mmCIF file of C-alpha atoms in Angstrom:
data_model
loop_
_atom_site.group_PDB
_atom_site.id
_atom_site.type_symbol
_atom_site.label_atom_id
_atom_site.label_comp_id
_atom_site.label_asym_id
_atom_site.label_seq_id
_atom_site.Cartn_x
_atom_site.Cartn_y
_atom_site.Cartn_z
ATOM 1 C CA GLY A 500 113.955 73.658 111.060
ATOM 2 C CA ALA A 501 113.611 76.361 108.412
ATOM 3 C CA GLY A 502 113.992 79.785 109.561
ATOM 4 C CA VAL A 503 111.959 82.921 108.345
ATOM 5 C CA SER A 504 112.372 83.391 104.267
ATOM 6 C CA GLN A 505 112.014 86.334 102.202
ATOM 7 C CA SER A 506 112.038 86.987 98.487
ATOM 8 C CA PRO A 507 113.576 88.132 96.367
ATOM 9 C CA SER A 508 116.481 88.951 97.812
ATOM 10 C CA ASN A 509 117.181 91.966 95.808
ATOM 11 C CA LYS A 510 114.801 94.067 93.662
ATOM 12 C CA VAL A 511 115.787 96.858 91.563
ATOM 13 C CA THR A 512 112.907 98.854 90.066
ATOM 14 C CA GLU A 513 112.128 102.167 88.396
ATOM 15 C CA LYS A 514 110.544 104.927 90.031
ATOM 16 C CA GLY A 515 106.603 104.720 89.456
ATOM 17 C CA LYS A 516 106.598 101.010 89.456
ATOM 18 C CA ASP A 517 104.912 98.845 92.124
ATOM 19 C CA VAL A 518 106.807 95.970 93.930
ATOM 20 C CA GLU A 519 105.670 92.962 95.736
ATOM 21 C CA LEU A 520 108.081 91.622 98.561
ATOM 22 C CA ARG A 521 107.390 88.202 100.142
ATOM 23 C CA CYS A 522 107.763 86.927 103.904
ATOM 24 C CA ASP A 523 107.372 83.069 104.786
ATOM 25 C CA PRO A 524 107.324 83.020 108.455
ATOM 26 C CA ILE A 525 108.680 80.245 110.523
ATOM 27 C CA SER A 526 105.872 77.536 110.470
ATOM 28 C CA GLY A 527 103.555 77.971 113.582
ATOM 29 C CA HIS A 528 104.440 81.415 114.226
ATOM 30 C CA THR A 529 101.299 83.433 114.249
ATOM 31 C CA ALA A 530 102.561 86.958 114.622
ATOM 32 C CA LEU A 531 104.408 88.444 111.776
ATOM 33 C CA TYR A 532 106.265 91.810 111.639
ATOM 34 C CA TRP A 533 107.383 93.976 108.685
ATOM 35 C CA TYR A 534 110.349 96.381 109.271
ATOM 36 C CA ARG A 535 112.330 98.697 107.005
ATOM 37 C CA GLN A 536 116.115 99.557 107.300
ATOM 38 C CA ARG A 537 117.441 102.632 105.418
ATOM 39 C CA LEU A 538 120.950 103.008 104.945
ATOM 40 C CA GLY A 539 122.729 103.779 108.116
ATOM 41 C CA GLN A 540 119.706 103.656 110.110
ATOM 42 C CA GLY A 541 117.954 101.407 112.425
ATOM 43 C CA LEU A 542 114.978 99.282 111.777
ATOM 44 C CA GLU A 543 111.654 101.262 111.462
ATOM 45 C CA PHE A 544 108.446 99.216 112.501
ATOM 46 C CA LEU A 545 105.995 98.992 109.521
ATOM 47 C CA ILE A 546 103.042 96.650 110.027
ATOM 48 C CA TYR A 547 102.197 93.672 112.467
ATOM 49 C CA PHE A 548 100.026 90.685 111.841
ATOM 50 C CA GLN A 549 98.730 88.330 114.625
ATOM 51 C CA GLY A 550 96.613 85.501 113.725
ATOM 52 C CA ASN A 551 93.178 86.743 112.516
ATOM 53 C CA SER A 552 93.265 89.933 114.144
ATOM 54 C CA ALA A 553 93.167 93.371 112.501
ATOM 55 C CA PRO A 554 96.828 94.234 111.246
ATOM 56 C CA ASP A 555 98.605 97.007 113.079
ATOM 57 C CA LYS A 556 99.298 99.262 110.532
ATOM 58 C CA SER A 557 100.598 102.241 112.419
ATOM 59 C CA GLY A 558 104.313 102.112 110.973
ATOM 60 C CA LEU A 559 103.165 102.457 107.344
ATOM 61 C CA PRO A 560 104.876 105.578 106.016
ATOM 62 C CA SER A 561 102.199 106.158 103.503
ATOM 63 C CA ASP A 562 99.066 105.054 101.499
ATOM 64 C CA ARG A 563 101.459 103.748 98.929
ATOM 65 C CA PHE A 564 102.389 101.056 101.396
ATOM 66 C CA SER A 565 100.170 97.930 102.127
ATOM 67 C CA ALA A 566 100.400 94.393 103.251
ATOM 68 C CA GLU A 567 98.452 91.279 103.426
ATOM 69 C CA ARG A 568 98.916 87.843 105.132
ATOM 70 C CA THR A 569 96.974 84.727 104.040
ATOM 71 C CA GLY A 570 95.884 82.987 107.323
ATOM 72 C CA GLU A 571 98.883 82.404 109.368
ATOM 73 C CA SER A 572 101.659 81.929 106.544
ATOM 74 C CA VAL A 573 102.744 83.967 103.759
ATOM 75 C CA SER A 574 102.785 87.740 103.894
ATOM 76 C CA THR A 575 103.410 90.214 101.069
ATOM 77 C CA LEU A 576 104.293 93.783 101.295
ATOM 78 C CA THR A 577 103.297 95.780 98.489
ATOM 79 C CA ILE A 578 104.850 99.187 97.589
ATOM 80 C CA GLN A 579 102.868 101.253 94.868
ATOM 81 C CA ARG A 580 104.118 103.837 92.829
ATOM 82 C CA THR A 581 107.725 103.289 94.377
ATOM 83 C CA GLN A 582 109.844 106.455 95.192
ATOM 84 C CA GLN A 583 113.593 106.681 95.227
ATOM 85 C CA GLU A 584 113.209 107.116 99.172
ATOM 86 C CA ASP A 585 111.595 103.656 99.335
ATOM 87 C CA SER A 586 115.100 102.170 98.873
ATOM 88 C CA ALA A 587 116.095 100.213 101.706
ATOM 89 C CA VAL A 588 116.288 96.669 103.064
ATOM 90 C CA TYR A 589 112.933 95.395 104.159
ATOM 91 C CA LEU A 590 112.870 92.783 106.790
ATOM 92 C CA CYS A 591 110.569 90.377 107.989
ATOM 93 C CA ALA A 592 110.164 88.735 111.420
ATOM 94 C CA SER A 593 108.020 86.375 113.026
ATOM 95 C CA SER A 594 107.313 84.878 116.724
ATOM 96 C CA PHE A 595 104.971 82.650 118.067
ATOM 97 C CA THR A 596 102.304 84.775 119.476
ATOM 98 C CA GLY A 597 103.685 88.247 119.679
ATOM 99 C CA ALA A 598 103.725 88.442 123.271
ATOM 100 C CA ARG A 599 106.079 90.530 125.215
ATOM 101 C CA LYS A 600 108.419 87.982 126.253
ATOM 102 C CA GLU A 601 109.011 86.541 122.722
ATOM 103 C CA THR A 602 112.044 86.611 120.823
ATOM 104 C CA GLN A 603 111.597 87.647 117.197
ATOM 105 C CA TYR A 604 113.105 85.878 114.317
ATOM 106 C CA PHE A 605 114.083 87.672 111.367
ATOM 107 C CA GLY A 606 114.845 86.739 107.870
ATOM 108 C CA PRO A 607 117.643 87.789 105.532
ATOM 109 C CA GLY A 608 115.724 90.726 104.072
ATOM 110 C CA THR A 609 114.930 92.008 100.928
ATOM 111 C CA ARG A 610 117.243 95.257 99.636
ATOM 112 C CA LEU A 611 115.113 97.299 97.262
ATOM 113 C CA LEU A 612 116.876 99.909 95.150
ATOM 114 C CA VAL A 613 114.479 102.312 93.369
ATOM 115 C CA LEU A 614 116.176 104.022 90.307
ATOM 116 C CA ALA B 708 108.170 109.196 120.830
ATOM 117 C CA GLN B 709 109.969 106.191 121.906
ATOM 118 C CA SER B 710 113.652 105.743 120.962
ATOM 119 C CA VAL B 711 116.832 103.957 121.382
ATOM 120 C CA SER B 712 120.397 105.543 121.105
ATOM 121 C CA GLN B 713 123.720 103.912 120.154
ATOM 122 C CA HIS B 714 126.281 106.339 120.960
ATOM 123 C CA ASN B 715 128.927 105.064 118.418
ATOM 124 C CA HIS B 716 128.345 104.354 114.637
ATOM 125 C CA HIS B 717 131.772 102.841 114.112
ATOM 126 C CA VAL B 718 134.071 101.390 116.563
ATOM 127 C CA ILE B 719 137.582 100.130 115.400
ATOM 128 C CA LEU B 720 139.312 97.802 118.131
ATOM 129 C CA SER B 721 142.320 95.459 117.859
ATOM 130 C CA GLU B 722 141.975 91.737 118.660
ATOM 131 C CA ALA B 723 141.998 90.961 122.697
ATOM 132 C CA ALA B 724 140.774 94.541 123.235
ATOM 133 C CA SER B 725 137.904 95.150 125.578
ATOM 134 C CA LEU B 726 134.371 96.342 124.156
ATOM 135 C CA GLU B 727 131.751 98.319 125.462
ATOM 136 C CA LEU B 728 128.748 99.523 123.028
ATOM 137 C CA GLY B 729 126.552 101.775 124.461
ATOM 138 C CA CYS B 730 122.785 101.735 124.386
ATOM 139 C CA ASN B 731 120.111 104.061 125.929
ATOM 140 C CA TYR B 732 116.355 103.972 125.361
ATOM 141 C CA SER B 733 113.656 106.447 126.321
ATOM 142 C CA TYR B 734 110.469 104.375 127.315
ATOM 143 C CA GLY B 735 109.843 104.618 131.070
ATOM 144 C CA GLY B 736 107.558 101.468 131.663
ATOM 145 C CA THR B 737 108.559 98.023 131.571
ATOM 146 C CA VAL B 738 110.716 97.139 128.846
ATOM 147 C CA ASN B 739 112.418 93.966 127.293
ATOM 148 C CA LEU B 740 115.761 94.745 125.966
ATOM 149 C CA PHE B 741 117.693 92.972 123.109
ATOM 150 C CA TRP B 742 121.047 92.891 121.224
ATOM 151 C CA TYR B 743 121.010 91.591 117.712
ATOM 152 C CA VAL B 744 124.000 91.141 115.701
ATOM 153 C CA GLN B 745 124.363 91.180 112.007
ATOM 154 C CA TYR B 746 127.569 89.322 110.649
ATOM 155 C CA PRO B 747 128.919 90.220 107.107
ATOM 156 C CA GLY B 748 126.808 88.949 104.623
ATOM 157 C CA GLN B 749 124.267 87.294 107.057
ATOM 158 C CA HIS B 750 120.986 88.285 108.607
ATOM 159 C CA LEU B 751 120.098 89.569 111.782
ATOM 160 C CA GLN B 752 120.414 87.081 114.921
ATOM 161 C CA LEU B 753 119.697 87.586 118.401
ATOM 162 C CA LEU B 754 122.797 87.817 120.759
ATOM 163 C CA LEU B 755 121.022 88.157 124.009
ATOM 164 C CA LYS B 756 117.930 89.648 125.839
ATOM 165 C CA TYR B 757 116.604 90.879 129.119
ATOM 166 C CA PHE B 758 113.323 90.328 130.429
ATOM 167 C CA SER B 759 113.496 90.306 134.064
ATOM 168 C CA GLY B 760 115.625 89.191 136.899
ATOM 169 C CA ASP B 761 119.402 89.325 137.111
ATOM 170 C CA PRO B 762 120.254 92.645 135.164
ATOM 171 C CA LEU B 763 123.576 91.322 133.863
ATOM 172 C CA VAL B 764 122.791 89.007 131.027
ATOM 173 C CA LYS B 765 125.096 86.745 129.140
ATOM 174 C CA GLY B 766 124.641 85.916 125.822
ATOM 175 C CA ILE B 767 126.425 84.076 122.951
ATOM 176 C CA LYS B 768 130.015 84.279 122.292
ATOM 177 C CA GLY B 769 130.973 85.626 125.384
ATOM 178 C CA PHE B 770 129.032 88.840 125.054
ATOM 179 C CA GLU B 771 127.062 90.358 128.192
ATOM 180 C CA ALA B 772 124.814 93.273 128.519
ATOM 181 C CA GLU B 773 123.990 95.402 131.845
ATOM 182 C CA PHE B 774 120.364 96.731 132.525
ATOM 183 C CA ILE B 775 120.696 99.447 134.583
ATOM 184 C CA LYS B 776 117.056 100.843 135.091
ATOM 185 C CA SER B 777 118.106 104.180 136.759
ATOM 186 C CA LYS B 778 120.295 105.213 133.555
ATOM 187 C CA PHE B 779 117.895 103.883 131.056
ATOM 188 C CA SER B 780 120.950 101.803 129.625
ATOM 189 C CA PHE B 781 121.571 98.326 128.199
ATOM 190 C CA ASN B 782 125.323 98.404 127.335
ATOM 191 C CA LEU B 783 126.960 95.314 125.570
ATOM 192 C CA ARG B 784 130.314 94.390 126.795
ATOM 193 C CA LYS B 785 132.940 91.764 125.694
ATOM 194 C CA PRO B 786 136.177 91.428 127.724
ATOM 195 C CA SER B 787 138.369 90.204 124.674
ATOM 196 C CA VAL B 788 137.233 90.574 121.057
ATOM 197 C CA GLN B 789 138.197 88.584 118.360
ATOM 198 C CA TRP B 790 138.688 89.040 114.564
ATOM 199 C CA SER B 791 135.202 87.245 114.198
ATOM 200 C CA ASP B 792 133.367 89.676 116.125
ATOM 201 C CA THR B 793 133.269 92.103 113.185
ATOM 202 C CA ALA B 794 129.607 92.811 112.625
ATOM 203 C CA GLU B 795 127.010 95.445 112.946
ATOM 204 C CA TYR B 796 125.282 95.440 116.440
ATOM 205 C CA PHE B 797 121.717 96.610 116.901
ATOM 206 C CA CYS B 798 120.232 97.779 120.229
ATOM 207 C CA ALA B 799 116.455 97.115 120.320
ATOM 208 C CA VAL B 800 113.763 97.731 122.937
ATOM 209 C CA LYS B 801 110.493 95.884 122.957
ATOM 210 C CA SER B 802 107.551 98.007 124.211
ATOM 211 C CA PRO B 803 104.002 98.033 123.677
ATOM 212 C CA GLY B 804 102.605 99.752 120.616
ATOM 213 C CA VAL B 805 99.032 99.941 119.161
ATOM 214 C CA ASP B 806 96.833 97.573 121.021
ATOM 215 C CA SER B 807 99.708 95.940 122.992
ATOM 216 C CA ASN B 808 101.713 95.062 120.026
ATOM 217 C CA TYR B 809 105.165 94.649 121.107
ATOM 218 C CA GLN B 810 107.071 96.027 118.507
ATOM 219 C CA LEU B 811 110.897 96.323 118.297
ATOM 220 C CA ILE B 812 112.157 100.014 118.532
ATOM 221 C CA TRP B 813 115.633 100.029 117.280
ATOM 222 C CA GLY B 814 118.920 102.009 117.590
ATOM 223 C CA ALA B 815 120.921 102.814 114.263
ATOM 224 C CA GLY B 816 123.475 100.198 114.919
ATOM 225 C CA THR B 817 126.987 100.126 115.498
ATOM 226 C CA LYS B 818 129.643 98.995 112.878
ATOM 227 C CA LEU B 819 132.377 97.008 114.715
ATOM 228 C CA ILE B 820 135.600 96.341 112.988
ATOM 229 C CA ILE B 821 138.363 94.279 114.481
ATOM 230 C CA LYS B 822 141.712 94.464 113.367
ATOM 231 C CA PRO B 823 143.682 91.222 113.499
#
């Protein structure tokens, strides 16, 4: 079946502009995670959605970052007033319920470059 | 804060050499441990995982990893590497975050290059 998809695959923007990144999780997966991977570093957790529960936003680095999810489907990550340090690969993952023993499945990522 | 350390950022080996990539984590409670691999131009995919039971876990493509609780380690091994194993390898630990959200905590990755 279809895996996690993300769009766009690459995004180049100017400092100060807003960007919106999209994630389509695997159908039936209620848990959705966003991670950020800076060059040469491991992934950093950003935000987690589980069904209709309030999202866990504990990983968002600043109030310029926000994310929404429509039901148990598409999620968008928005970065307002982008800065050069926002340049990174943004990865989305999904799993069935978010339980401890579940594997998270990753999308291909969106590579963001802020000039 | 919880953390995951991968000791080698770059490893270069010849084909048929044996491989061991180190991974240590800091969380003292119950953890789930993962190795993910990212081949050039592809996205992250699961190589193997440990939840409980036998601490020696076998994954795809001949990889295995051993969970040593006393050392907080989960090292990845392969007895004989191939050129196609060239990739970046990430160790990750799943431990409870806010409200028992099981987020993954990641190492910085090890770039493995296999010389033909």
